[in-house]
Amino acid sequence: MNITFCVVRSAERLDRYLADQLAVSRTQAGRLIADKRVTARGKPLRASAVLERGVEVTVELPDEAAPRTYAPAHAELRFVYEDEDLAVLDKPAGLVVHPGPGHWDDSLVNVLIGRGTALSSGSTEGRPGIVHRLDRDTSGLLVVAKSDLAHRRLAGAIERREVTRVYAAIVWGHLRKSPVDIEAPIARHPKERKRMTVAQGGRHAVTHASVVARFAHTDLLRIRLGTGRTHQIRVHLAHVGCPIVGDREYTFGGSRRVTPSARMEAERLEALAPRQLLHAAALSFVHPVTNVP
């Protein structure tokens, strides 16, 4: 199976870009490159190649790595808005956005196909209609493109930061300052390749957070993305000492951060949170075809 990516950020090494796009280690990405399975304009690329914006990179995956077609799936979805060019839906927690290892047949893309929703061809094979993503256990608003024109323009608007994405989160502890701009580079974890971490040399990342309400041991936050890195909100909040309640990957202590006298209440709250309490609450953009805000 071939997967094609359209590069939207320039000046990035191929091996790092590929590892990020495929959610694999740089060693695995390097193996694909060494086997001459990664090409651009029909020519094999080197791991050190610096990608230019707009270049299409094609990756030939081994036959066993992915199915050739995606089966339709069925699940209940709530649509907030829909027309012939795009749809905005309220993604439930627990649903992966696009097909991938372990989720070839039960992703949001599969559900949309099962519903009969027309989807754009996408900038990446295997991700029709997908313009941006939400983590599997993050709920909330997601826009999908139904036409190729809408897809191109929405992707461009996101790259130019013309799409506003606002989240709500309940976090452990209290922000020391509100509002606060969390600016810290994010990179893939050197040992746990499915996780991200704050690290020097990582990609520039900015998260804007403010307190909506304070409780005994938690804060309700309003969060706006300045950039859109993988796991950005979760990583940044954990980095400043306020991990999201229910986040099993980026807890950095979780309920253990509270005083012993409040431990029982904290553990009860965690038991009621089967996933991270992060919700994409608002999404605003100019319609890519009609130009209506």
PDB file of C-alpha atoms in Angstrom:
ATOM      1  CA  MET A   1       0.000   0.000   0.000  1.00  0.00           C
ATOM      2  CA  ASN A   2       1.219   3.493  -0.829  1.00  0.00           C
ATOM      3  CA  ILE A   3       0.604   6.470   1.451  1.00  0.00           C
ATOM      4  CA  THR A   4       1.149   9.979   0.112  1.00  0.00           C
ATOM      5  CA  PHE A   5       1.763  13.024   2.311  1.00  0.00           C
ATOM      6  CA  CYS A   6       1.640  16.621   1.146  1.00  0.00           C
ATOM      7  CA  VAL A   7       4.220  18.565   3.162  1.00  0.00           C
ATOM      8  CA  VAL A   8       2.703  21.654   4.789  1.00  0.00           C
ATOM      9  CA  ARG A   9       5.749  22.704   6.831  1.00  0.00           C
ATOM     10  CA  SER A  10       9.078  23.455   5.201  1.00  0.00           C
ATOM     11  CA  ALA A  11      12.625  22.948   6.527  1.00  0.00           C
ATOM     12  CA  GLU A  12      12.022  19.602   8.245  1.00  0.00           C
ATOM     13  CA  ARG A  13      14.172  16.471   7.975  1.00  0.00           C
ATOM     14  CA  LEU A  14      12.543  13.533   6.212  1.00  0.00           C
ATOM     15  CA  ASP A  15      13.152  10.927   8.928  1.00  0.00           C
ATOM     16  CA  ARG A  16      11.699  13.171  11.646  1.00  0.00           C
ATOM     17  CA  TYR A  17       8.717  14.119   9.480  1.00  0.00           C
ATOM     18  CA  LEU A  18       8.012  10.504   8.553  1.00  0.00           C
ATOM     19  CA  ALA A  19       8.233   9.285  12.158  1.00  0.00           C
ATOM     20  CA  ASP A  20       5.719  11.943  13.178  1.00  0.00           C
ATOM     21  CA  GLN A  21       3.284  11.253  10.338  1.00  0.00           C
ATOM     22  CA  LEU A  22       3.324   7.463  10.705  1.00  0.00           C
ATOM     23  CA  ALA A  23       3.652   7.421  14.531  1.00  0.00           C
ATOM     24  CA  VAL A  24       6.709   5.166  14.326  1.00  0.00           C
ATOM     25  CA  SER A  25      10.260   5.428  15.642  1.00  0.00           C
ATOM     26  CA  ARG A  26      12.912   7.224  13.620  1.00  0.00           C
ATOM     27  CA  THR A  27      14.636   3.842  13.328  1.00  0.00           C
ATOM     28  CA  GLN A  28      11.550   2.376  11.655  1.00  0.00           C
ATOM     29  CA  ALA A  29      11.239   5.442   9.450  1.00  0.00           C
ATOM     30  CA  GLY A  30      14.910   5.120   8.562  1.00  0.00           C
ATOM     31  CA  ARG A  31      14.391   1.493   7.565  1.00  0.00           C
ATOM     32  CA  LEU A  32      11.664   2.486   5.112  1.00  0.00           C
ATOM     33  CA  ILE A  33      13.962   5.165   3.696  1.00  0.00           C
ATOM     34  CA  ALA A  34      16.937   2.786   3.459  1.00  0.00           C
ATOM     35  CA  ASP A  35      14.758   0.285   1.595  1.00  0.00           C
ATOM     36  CA  LYS A  36      14.013   3.062  -0.930  1.00  0.00           C
ATOM     37  CA  ARG A  37      10.311   2.938  -0.056  1.00  0.00           C
ATOM     38  CA  VAL A  38      10.107   6.729   0.406  1.00  0.00           C
ATOM     39  CA  THR A  39      10.070   8.846  -2.742  1.00  0.00           C
ATOM     40  CA  ALA A  40       9.286  12.329  -4.010  1.00  0.00           C
ATOM     41  CA  ARG A  41       8.814  13.174  -7.674  1.00  0.00           C
ATOM     42  CA  GLY A  42       9.551   9.518  -8.401  1.00  0.00           C
ATOM     43  CA  LYS A  43      13.011   9.511  -6.809  1.00  0.00           C
ATOM     44  CA  PRO A  44      14.091   7.841  -3.521  1.00  0.00           C
ATOM     45  CA  LEU A  45      14.866  10.240  -0.681  1.00  0.00           C
ATOM     46  CA  ARG A  46      17.648  10.240   1.908  1.00  0.00           C
ATOM     47  CA  ALA A  47      16.923  10.418   5.646  1.00  0.00           C
ATOM     48  CA  SER A  48      18.705  13.774   5.875  1.00  0.00           C
ATOM     49  CA  ALA A  49      16.662  15.324   3.054  1.00  0.00           C
ATOM     50  CA  VAL A  50      15.074  18.622   4.082  1.00  0.00           C
ATOM     51  CA  LEU A  51      11.496  18.786   2.874  1.00  0.00           C
ATOM     52  CA  GLU A  52      10.006  21.785   1.141  1.00  0.00           C
ATOM     53  CA  ARG A  53       6.428  22.892   1.576  1.00  0.00           C
ATOM     54  CA  GLY A  54       4.092  21.517  -1.081  1.00  0.00           C
ATOM     55  CA  VAL A  55       6.223  18.468  -1.932  1.00  0.00           C
ATOM     56  CA  GLU A  56       4.336  15.169  -2.108  1.00  0.00           C
ATOM     57  CA  VAL A  57       6.124  12.326  -0.324  1.00  0.00           C
ATOM     58  CA  THR A  58       5.044   8.767  -1.124  1.00  0.00           C
ATOM     59  CA  VAL A  59       5.696   5.868   1.261  1.00  0.00           C
ATOM     60  CA  GLU A  60       5.403   2.273   0.087  1.00  0.00           C
ATOM     61  CA  LEU A  61       4.335   0.188   3.086  1.00  0.00           C
ATOM     62  CA  PRO A  62       4.867  -3.579   3.189  1.00  0.00           C
ATOM     63  CA  ASP A  63       1.730  -5.466   2.142  1.00  0.00           C
ATOM     64  CA  GLU A  64       1.044  -6.703   5.653  1.00  0.00           C
ATOM     65  CA  ALA A  65       1.189  -3.210   7.140  1.00  0.00           C
ATOM     66  CA  ALA A  66      -2.220  -2.004   5.973  1.00  0.00           C
ATOM     67  CA  PRO A  67      -5.355  -3.133   4.180  1.00  0.00           C
ATOM     68  CA  ARG A  68      -5.965  -1.994   0.618  1.00  0.00           C
ATOM     69  CA  THR A  69      -9.530  -0.914   1.338  1.00  0.00           C
ATOM     70  CA  TYR A  70     -11.310   0.297   4.460  1.00  0.00           C
ATOM     71  CA  ALA A  71     -14.428  -1.471   5.649  1.00  0.00           C
ATOM     72  CA  PRO A  72     -17.485   0.593   6.551  1.00  0.00           C
ATOM     73  CA  ALA A  73     -18.284   0.755  10.265  1.00  0.00           C
ATOM     74  CA  HIS A  74     -21.351   1.928  12.141  1.00  0.00           C
ATOM     75  CA  ALA A  75     -21.578   4.139  15.221  1.00  0.00           C
ATOM     76  CA  GLU A  76     -23.825   6.977  16.306  1.00  0.00           C
ATOM     77  CA  LEU A  77     -22.470  10.425  15.450  1.00  0.00           C
ATOM     78  CA  ARG A  78     -23.893  13.853  16.222  1.00  0.00           C
ATOM     79  CA  PHE A  79     -23.480  16.379  13.412  1.00  0.00           C
ATOM     80  CA  VAL A  80     -23.429  20.060  14.355  1.00  0.00           C
ATOM     81  CA  TYR A  81     -23.332  21.336  10.762  1.00  0.00           C
ATOM     82  CA  GLU A  82     -23.191  19.765   7.320  1.00  0.00           C
ATOM     83  CA  ASP A  83     -23.326  20.891   3.692  1.00  0.00           C
ATOM     84  CA  GLU A  84     -21.954  19.571   0.393  1.00  0.00           C
ATOM     85  CA  ASP A  85     -18.392  20.735   1.145  1.00  0.00           C
ATOM     86  CA  LEU A  86     -17.812  19.964   4.817  1.00  0.00           C
ATOM     87  CA  ALA A  87     -19.278  18.632   8.039  1.00  0.00           C
ATOM     88  CA  VAL A  88     -18.683  19.539  11.682  1.00  0.00           C
ATOM     89  CA  LEU A  89     -19.360  16.717  14.111  1.00  0.00           C
ATOM     90  CA  ASP A  90     -19.119  16.031  17.830  1.00  0.00           C
ATOM     91  CA  LYS A  91     -16.629  13.164  18.024  1.00  0.00           C
ATOM     92  CA  PRO A  92     -17.251  10.830  20.959  1.00  0.00           C
ATOM     93  CA  ALA A  93     -14.397   9.749  23.189  1.00  0.00           C
ATOM     94  CA  GLY A  94     -12.928   6.359  22.355  1.00  0.00           C
ATOM     95  CA  LEU A  95     -13.103   6.798  18.586  1.00  0.00           C
ATOM     96  CA  VAL A  96      -9.866   6.969  16.570  1.00  0.00           C
ATOM     97  CA  VAL A  97     -10.047   9.585  13.802  1.00  0.00           C
ATOM     98  CA  HIS A  98      -8.406   7.720  10.908  1.00  0.00           C
ATOM     99  CA  PRO A  99      -7.434   4.105  10.130  1.00  0.00           C
ATOM    100  CA  GLY A 100      -4.128   2.879  11.497  1.00  0.00           C
ATOM    101  CA  PRO A 101      -2.500  -0.111  13.194  1.00  0.00           C
ATOM    102  CA  GLY A 102      -5.081  -1.763  15.436  1.00  0.00           C
ATOM    103  CA  HIS A 103      -7.876   0.420  14.082  1.00  0.00           C
ATOM    104  CA  TRP A 104      -8.127  -0.334  10.369  1.00  0.00           C
ATOM    105  CA  ASP A 105     -11.866  -1.055  10.567  1.00  0.00           C
ATOM    106  CA  ASP A 106     -13.271   1.012  13.459  1.00  0.00           C
ATOM    107  CA  SER A 107     -12.089   4.603  12.969  1.00  0.00           C
ATOM    108  CA  LEU A 108     -14.153   7.731  12.352  1.00  0.00           C
ATOM    109  CA  VAL A 109     -13.290   7.470   8.650  1.00  0.00           C
ATOM    110  CA  ASN A 110     -14.786   3.956   8.591  1.00  0.00           C
ATOM    111  CA  VAL A 111     -17.934   5.220  10.329  1.00  0.00           C
ATOM    112  CA  LEU A 112     -18.314   8.093   7.850  1.00  0.00           C
ATOM    113  CA  ILE A 113     -17.881   5.654   4.961  1.00  0.00           C
ATOM    114  CA  GLY A 114     -20.518   3.407   6.524  1.00  0.00           C
ATOM    115  CA  ARG A 115     -22.850   6.394   6.814  1.00  0.00           C
ATOM    116  CA  GLY A 116     -22.390   7.118   3.115  1.00  0.00           C
ATOM    117  CA  THR A 117     -20.760  10.496   3.717  1.00  0.00           C
ATOM    118  CA  ALA A 118     -18.848  11.841   0.716  1.00  0.00           C
ATOM    119  CA  LEU A 119     -15.262  12.602   1.727  1.00  0.00           C
ATOM    120  CA  SER A 120     -12.410  14.467   0.068  1.00  0.00           C
ATOM    121  CA  SER A 121      -9.551  12.377  -1.273  1.00  0.00           C
ATOM    122  CA  GLY A 122      -7.392  13.899   1.462  1.00  0.00           C
ATOM    123  CA  SER A 123      -3.773  15.014   1.420  1.00  0.00           C
ATOM    124  CA  THR A 124      -2.750  11.633   2.858  1.00  0.00           C
ATOM    125  CA  GLU A 125      -3.913   8.280   1.526  1.00  0.00           C
ATOM    126  CA  GLY A 126      -5.974   6.450   4.136  1.00  0.00           C
ATOM    127  CA  ARG A 127      -7.192   9.707   5.693  1.00  0.00           C
ATOM    128  CA  PRO A 128      -9.990  10.888   3.378  1.00  0.00           C
ATOM    129  CA  GLY A 129     -11.706  14.001   4.657  1.00  0.00           C
ATOM    130  CA  ILE A 130      -9.393  14.406   7.627  1.00  0.00           C
ATOM    131  CA  VAL A 131      -8.151  17.982   7.952  1.00  0.00           C
ATOM    132  CA  HIS A 132      -7.166  17.910  11.636  1.00  0.00           C
ATOM    133  CA  ARG A 133      -7.275  15.330  14.394  1.00  0.00           C
ATOM    134  CA  LEU A 134      -8.421  14.734  17.955  1.00  0.00           C
ATOM    135  CA  ASP A 135      -6.858  12.090  20.179  1.00  0.00           C
ATOM    136  CA  ARG A 136      -8.879   8.892  20.554  1.00  0.00           C
ATOM    137  CA  ASP A 137     -10.022   9.721  24.100  1.00  0.00           C
ATOM    138  CA  THR A 138     -10.642  13.424  23.452  1.00  0.00           C
ATOM    139  CA  SER A 139     -14.231  14.317  22.612  1.00  0.00           C
ATOM    140  CA  GLY A 140     -15.611  17.315  20.779  1.00  0.00           C
ATOM    141  CA  LEU A 141     -15.844  19.280  17.567  1.00  0.00           C
ATOM    142  CA  LEU A 142     -14.038  18.120  14.448  1.00  0.00           C
ATOM    143  CA  VAL A 143     -14.399  19.398  10.877  1.00  0.00           C
ATOM    144  CA  VAL A 144     -14.135  16.950   7.972  1.00  0.00           C
ATOM    145  CA  ALA A 145     -13.857  17.925   4.313  1.00  0.00           C
ATOM    146  CA  LYS A 146     -16.295  16.462   1.792  1.00  0.00           C
ATOM    147  CA  SER A 147     -14.800  18.096  -1.308  1.00  0.00           C
ATOM    148  CA  ASP A 148     -11.175  18.401  -2.403  1.00  0.00           C
ATOM    149  CA  LEU A 149     -11.526  22.181  -2.726  1.00  0.00           C
ATOM    150  CA  ALA A 150     -12.741  22.470   0.860  1.00  0.00           C
ATOM    151  CA  HIS A 151      -9.937  20.185   2.031  1.00  0.00           C
ATOM    152  CA  ARG A 152      -7.188  22.249   0.401  1.00  0.00           C
ATOM    153  CA  ARG A 153      -8.540  25.536   1.706  1.00  0.00           C
ATOM    154  CA  LEU A 154      -9.221  24.251   5.224  1.00  0.00           C
ATOM    155  CA  ALA A 155      -5.731  22.747   5.425  1.00  0.00           C
ATOM    156  CA  GLY A 156      -4.287  26.076   4.319  1.00  0.00           C
ATOM    157  CA  ALA A 157      -6.360  27.983   6.875  1.00  0.00           C
ATOM    158  CA  ILE A 158      -5.131  25.699   9.661  1.00  0.00           C
ATOM    159  CA  GLU A 159      -1.526  26.120   8.518  1.00  0.00           C
ATOM    160  CA  ARG A 160      -1.984  29.923   8.567  1.00  0.00           C
ATOM    161  CA  ARG A 161      -3.606  29.646  12.027  1.00  0.00           C
ATOM    162  CA  GLU A 162      -6.882  31.087  10.783  1.00  0.00           C
ATOM    163  CA  VAL A 163      -8.913  28.329  12.457  1.00  0.00           C
ATOM    164  CA  THR A 164      -9.638  28.878  16.150  1.00  0.00           C
ATOM    165  CA  ARG A 165      -9.881  25.756  18.305  1.00  0.00           C
ATOM    166  CA  VAL A 166     -10.986  26.096  21.932  1.00  0.00           C
ATOM    167  CA  TYR A 167     -10.961  23.269  24.467  1.00  0.00           C
ATOM    168  CA  ALA A 168     -12.264  22.688  27.987  1.00  0.00           C
ATOM    169  CA  ALA A 169     -10.238  20.593  30.429  1.00  0.00           C
ATOM    170  CA  ILE A 170     -10.320  19.656  34.096  1.00  0.00           C
ATOM    171  CA  VAL A 171      -6.792  19.464  35.487  1.00  0.00           C
ATOM    172  CA  TRP A 172      -5.144  18.461  38.730  1.00  0.00           C
ATOM    173  CA  GLY A 173      -3.863  21.334  40.836  1.00  0.00           C
ATOM    174  CA  HIS A 174      -4.134  25.032  40.081  1.00  0.00           C
ATOM    175  CA  LEU A 175      -2.533  27.195  37.422  1.00  0.00           C
ATOM    176  CA  ARG A 176      -0.158  29.602  39.134  1.00  0.00           C
ATOM    177  CA  LYS A 177      -1.003  32.306  36.609  1.00  0.00           C
ATOM    178  CA  SER A 178      -4.147  32.903  34.560  1.00  0.00           C
ATOM    179  CA  PRO A 179      -4.273  33.548  31.697  1.00  0.00           C
ATOM    180  CA  VAL A 180      -0.968  31.955  30.742  1.00  0.00           C
ATOM    181  CA  ASP A 181       0.828  31.248  27.471  1.00  0.00           C
ATOM    182  CA  ILE A 182       2.623  27.910  27.663  1.00  0.00           C
ATOM    183  CA  GLU A 183       5.447  27.966  25.142  1.00  0.00           C
ATOM    184  CA  ALA A 184       7.632  24.853  25.110  1.00  0.00           C
ATOM    185  CA  PRO A 185       8.978  22.768  22.195  1.00  0.00           C
ATOM    186  CA  ILE A 186       7.483  19.295  21.748  1.00  0.00           C
ATOM    187  CA  ALA A 187       9.222  16.214  20.352  1.00  0.00           C
ATOM    188  CA  ARG A 188       8.551  12.503  20.255  1.00  0.00           C
ATOM    189  CA  HIS A 189       9.709  10.728  23.417  1.00  0.00           C
ATOM    190  CA  PRO A 190      13.156   9.174  22.790  1.00  0.00           C
ATOM    191  CA  LYS A 191      12.170   5.788  24.276  1.00  0.00           C
ATOM    192  CA  GLU A 192       8.362   5.622  24.233  1.00  0.00           C
ATOM    193  CA  ARG A 193       7.628   6.450  20.606  1.00  0.00           C
ATOM    194  CA  LYS A 194       3.858   6.777  20.990  1.00  0.00           C
ATOM    195  CA  ARG A 195       4.312   9.548  23.546  1.00  0.00           C
ATOM    196  CA  MET A 196       5.421  13.137  23.167  1.00  0.00           C
ATOM    197  CA  THR A 197       7.522  15.225  25.530  1.00  0.00           C
ATOM    198  CA  VAL A 198       8.841  18.748  26.039  1.00  0.00           C
ATOM    199  CA  ALA A 199      12.394  18.729  24.714  1.00  0.00           C
ATOM    200  CA  GLN A 200      15.023  21.097  23.365  1.00  0.00           C
ATOM    201  CA  GLY A 201      15.147  20.828  19.607  1.00  0.00           C
ATOM    202  CA  GLY A 202      11.478  19.886  19.432  1.00  0.00           C
ATOM    203  CA  ARG A 203       8.911  21.660  17.315  1.00  0.00           C
ATOM    204  CA  HIS A 204       7.691  25.076  18.417  1.00  0.00           C
ATOM    205  CA  ALA A 205       4.427  24.790  20.362  1.00  0.00           C
ATOM    206  CA  VAL A 206       2.193  27.358  22.082  1.00  0.00           C
ATOM    207  CA  THR A 207      -0.883  26.751  24.241  1.00  0.00           C
ATOM    208  CA  HIS A 208      -3.029  29.535  25.732  1.00  0.00           C
ATOM    209  CA  ALA A 209      -4.828  28.592  28.978  1.00  0.00           C
ATOM    210  CA  SER A 210      -7.045  30.413  31.464  1.00  0.00           C
ATOM    211  CA  VAL A 211      -9.006  29.379  34.551  1.00  0.00           C
ATOM    212  CA  VAL A 212     -12.795  29.254  34.214  1.00  0.00           C
ATOM    213  CA  ALA A 213     -13.468  27.863  37.704  1.00  0.00           C
ATOM    214  CA  ARG A 214     -11.406  26.706  40.663  1.00  0.00           C
ATOM    215  CA  PHE A 215     -12.337  23.737  42.836  1.00  0.00           C
ATOM    216  CA  ALA A 216     -10.692  22.232  45.903  1.00  0.00           C
ATOM    217  CA  HIS A 217      -8.122  20.178  44.029  1.00  0.00           C
ATOM    218  CA  THR A 218      -8.743  20.937  40.358  1.00  0.00           C
ATOM    219  CA  ASP A 219      -9.199  23.743  37.837  1.00  0.00           C
ATOM    220  CA  LEU A 220     -11.605  23.970  34.914  1.00  0.00           C
ATOM    221  CA  LEU A 221      -9.608  25.528  32.080  1.00  0.00           C
ATOM    222  CA  ARG A 222     -10.374  27.203  28.778  1.00  0.00           C
ATOM    223  CA  ILE A 223      -7.612  26.359  26.311  1.00  0.00           C
ATOM    224  CA  ARG A 224      -6.844  27.771  22.885  1.00  0.00           C
ATOM    225  CA  LEU A 225      -4.275  26.252  20.566  1.00  0.00           C
ATOM    226  CA  GLY A 226      -1.578  28.503  19.158  1.00  0.00           C
ATOM    227  CA  THR A 227      -0.073  25.550  17.294  1.00  0.00           C
ATOM    228  CA  GLY A 228      -1.323  22.028  16.661  1.00  0.00           C
ATOM    229  CA  ARG A 229       1.261  19.465  17.750  1.00  0.00           C
ATOM    230  CA  THR A 230       0.495  15.845  18.619  1.00  0.00           C
ATOM    231  CA  HIS A 231      -0.791  15.580  22.234  1.00  0.00           C
ATOM    232  CA  GLN A 232       0.088  19.271  22.662  1.00  0.00           C
ATOM    233  CA  ILE A 233      -2.466  20.250  25.309  1.00  0.00           C
ATOM    234  CA  ARG A 234      -1.870  17.126  27.371  1.00  0.00           C
ATOM    235  CA  VAL A 235       1.916  17.497  27.253  1.00  0.00           C
ATOM    236  CA  HIS A 236       1.927  21.227  28.008  1.00  0.00           C
ATOM    237  CA  LEU A 237      -0.466  20.997  30.958  1.00  0.00           C
ATOM    238  CA  ALA A 238       1.514  18.136  32.480  1.00  0.00           C
ATOM    239  CA  HIS A 239       4.684  20.165  31.882  1.00  0.00           C
ATOM    240  CA  VAL A 240       3.396  23.060  34.027  1.00  0.00           C
ATOM    241  CA  GLY A 241       2.292  20.698  36.797  1.00  0.00           C
ATOM    242  CA  CYS A 242      -1.417  20.501  35.969  1.00  0.00           C
ATOM    243  CA  PRO A 243      -2.024  17.165  34.184  1.00  0.00           C
ATOM    244  CA  ILE A 244      -5.515  16.492  32.868  1.00  0.00           C
ATOM    245  CA  VAL A 245      -7.728  14.422  35.152  1.00  0.00           C
ATOM    246  CA  GLY A 246      -8.074  10.903  33.752  1.00  0.00           C
ATOM    247  CA  ASP A 247      -5.042  11.132  31.447  1.00  0.00           C
ATOM    248  CA  ARG A 248      -3.203   7.834  31.940  1.00  0.00           C
ATOM    249  CA  GLU A 249      -0.274   8.728  29.670  1.00  0.00           C
ATOM    250  CA  TYR A 250       0.655  12.178  30.951  1.00  0.00           C
ATOM    251  CA  THR A 251      -0.366  12.025  34.623  1.00  0.00           C
ATOM    252  CA  PHE A 252       3.006  12.870  36.210  1.00  0.00           C
ATOM    253  CA  GLY A 253       1.523  11.885  39.574  1.00  0.00           C
ATOM    254  CA  GLY A 254      -2.218  12.214  38.963  1.00  0.00           C
ATOM    255  CA  SER A 255      -4.196  12.025  42.191  1.00  0.00           C
ATOM    256  CA  ARG A 256      -0.924  11.615  44.094  1.00  0.00           C
ATOM    257  CA  ARG A 257      -0.372  15.349  43.619  1.00  0.00           C
ATOM    258  CA  VAL A 258      -3.075  16.144  46.209  1.00  0.00           C
ATOM    259  CA  THR A 259      -2.677  16.100  49.991  1.00  0.00           C
ATOM    260  CA  PRO A 260      -3.240  12.810  51.853  1.00  0.00           C
ATOM    261  CA  SER A 261      -6.447  14.177  53.397  1.00  0.00           C
ATOM    262  CA  ALA A 262      -7.902  14.719  49.922  1.00  0.00           C
ATOM    263  CA  ARG A 263      -6.640  11.421  48.457  1.00  0.00           C
ATOM    264  CA  MET A 264      -9.984   9.619  48.781  1.00  0.00           C
ATOM    265  CA  GLU A 265     -11.897  12.377  46.973  1.00  0.00           C
ATOM    266  CA  ALA A 266      -9.248  12.521  44.266  1.00  0.00           C
ATOM    267  CA  GLU A 267      -9.339   8.773  43.681  1.00  0.00           C
ATOM    268  CA  ARG A 268     -13.136   8.923  43.452  1.00  0.00           C
ATOM    269  CA  LEU A 269     -12.867  11.607  40.773  1.00  0.00           C
ATOM    270  CA  GLU A 270     -10.352   9.543  38.795  1.00  0.00           C
ATOM    271  CA  ALA A 271     -12.653   6.513  39.006  1.00  0.00           C
ATOM    272  CA  LEU A 272     -15.423   8.612  37.433  1.00  0.00           C
ATOM    273  CA  ALA A 273     -13.103   9.678  34.593  1.00  0.00           C
ATOM    274  CA  PRO A 274     -12.561   6.670  32.301  1.00  0.00           C
ATOM    275  CA  ARG A 275     -10.565   8.922  29.938  1.00  0.00           C
ATOM    276  CA  GLN A 276      -8.865  12.317  29.951  1.00  0.00           C
ATOM    277  CA  LEU A 277     -11.323  15.123  30.703  1.00  0.00           C
ATOM    278  CA  LEU A 278     -10.506  17.118  27.571  1.00  0.00           C
ATOM    279  CA  HIS A 279     -13.213  18.332  25.190  1.00  0.00           C
ATOM    280  CA  ALA A 280     -12.980  20.332  21.949  1.00  0.00           C
ATOM    281  CA  ALA A 281     -15.664  22.852  22.866  1.00  0.00           C
ATOM    282  CA  ALA A 282     -15.540  25.442  20.069  1.00  0.00           C
ATOM    283  CA  LEU A 283     -14.347  25.630  16.474  1.00  0.00           C
ATOM    284  CA  SER A 284     -14.491  28.755  14.324  1.00  0.00           C
ATOM    285  CA  PHE A 285     -13.349  29.400  10.761  1.00  0.00           C
ATOM    286  CA  VAL A 286     -14.394  31.015   7.500  1.00  0.00           C
ATOM    287  CA  HIS A 287     -16.228  28.576   5.245  1.00  0.00           C
ATOM    288  CA  PRO A 288     -13.658  27.528   2.619  1.00  0.00           C
ATOM    289  CA  VAL A 289     -16.121  27.726  -0.288  1.00  0.00           C
ATOM    290  CA  THR A 290     -18.833  30.249   0.623  1.00  0.00           C
ATOM    291  CA  ASN A 291     -16.494  32.547   2.629  1.00  0.00           C
ATOM    292  CA  VAL A 292     -19.143  32.827   5.348  1.00  0.00           C
ATOM    293  CA  PRO A 293     -17.646  32.939   8.901  1.00  0.00           C
TER     294      PRO A 293
END
